[in-house]
């Protein structure tokens, strides 16, 4: 799941910096095999101010099985306050693909 045919929507491409897109895919790939992943991964991105500048707070969750974690990326330049969904379709088939999108693009 989440390994073949990775796509991003126009909204993601225009809203989220490429390094953050790559980091979200990497988070998913690093957790595959360690725990069961739901077909829908939800990321809440928010830029927060810290003593040393800005950081990106990422609240990552899924419904089944229940999972939630906060991840922080220091020294981020982007101003973000949005949700990102990653949906896997056609799991374990030749047609499997994963799409990263903004909720309003669904």
C-alpha positions as a printed Julia matrix, in Angstrom:
106×3 Matrix{Float64}:
   0.0    0.0     0.0
   1.21   3.55   -0.79
   4.19   2.25   -2.79
   3.17   2.23   -6.44
   2.01   5.05   -8.67
   2.2    8.07   -6.37
   0.31  11.15   -7.52
  -0.31  14.66   -6.26
  -3.15  16.95   -7.26
  -2.86  20.45   -8.67
  -3.91  21.89   -5.29
  -1.07  20.09   -3.51
   1.41  21.15   -6.18
   0.36  24.8    -5.89
   0.0   24.93   -2.07
   2.55  22.64   -0.43
   6.34  23.04   -0.94
   8.02  20.06   -2.61
  10.23  19.25    0.38
   7.15  18.92    2.6
   5.39  16.73    0.0
   8.45  14.47   -0.03
   8.55  14.39    3.79
   4.89  13.29    4.0
   5.46  10.44    1.51
   8.57   9.46    3.48
   6.64   9.35    6.76
   4.15   6.93    5.22
   6.84   4.74    3.68
   8.83   4.6     6.92
   5.78   3.37    8.85
   4.72   0.72    6.32
   5.5   -2.71    7.67
   5.8   -1.4    11.22
   2.05  -0.99   11.64
  -1.16  -1.42    9.7
  -2.04   1.56    7.53
  -5.57   2.63    6.67
  -6.35   3.52    3.05
  -6.78   7.16    4.18
  -3.95   9.04    5.9
  -4.73  12.53    7.24
  -2.1   15.21    7.84
  -2.9   18.53    9.5
  -0.12  21.03    8.71
   0.36  24.17   10.75
   3.27  26.59   10.93
   4.06  27.5    14.52
   6.39  30.15   15.95
   9.25  28.97   18.12
  12.1   30.72   19.9
  14.37  29.98   16.96
  11.92  30.93   14.19
   9.18  28.82   12.62
   8.49  25.1    12.69
   5.95  22.95   10.94
   3.68  20.92   13.19
   2.22  17.87   11.45
  -0.64  16.01   13.13
  -0.84  12.67   11.37
  -3.82  10.35   11.93
  -5.89   7.51   10.55
  -9.19   5.94   11.62
  -8.6    2.15   11.42
  -6.71   1.01   13.3
  -6.7    4.21   15.35
  -3.41   6.06   15.1
  -2.27   9.6    15.79
   1.15  11.21   16.13
   2.6   14.71   16.06
   5.75  15.32   14.03
   7.72  18.59   13.97
   9.92  19.95   11.2
  12.16  22.81   12.4
  13.24  25.86   10.44
  10.45  25.89    7.89
   9.89  28.94    5.69
   6.38  28.14    4.45
   3.26  29.5     6.16
   0.82  26.59    6.22
  -2.49  25.9     7.93
  -4.18  23.15    5.97
  -5.11  19.48    5.83
  -3.67  16.97    3.39
  -5.18  13.58    2.6
  -3.34  10.63    1.1
  -5.67   7.97   -0.3
  -4.66   4.51   -1.54
  -6.94   3.03   -4.2
  -6.91  -0.51   -5.57
  -4.84  -1.9    -2.71
  -2.76  -4.97   -3.58
  -3.71  -4.95   -7.26
  -1.83  -4.04  -10.41
  -3.92  -0.87  -10.61
  -2.95   0.34   -7.11
  -2.21   4.05   -6.87
  -1.97   6.65   -4.12
  -3.05  10.26   -4.38
  -2.09  13.19   -2.17
  -4.82  15.84   -2.24
  -6.42  18.68   -0.35
  -9.79  17.71    1.21
 -11.62  20.25   -0.94
 -10.35  18.46   -4.07
 -12.11  15.22   -3.14
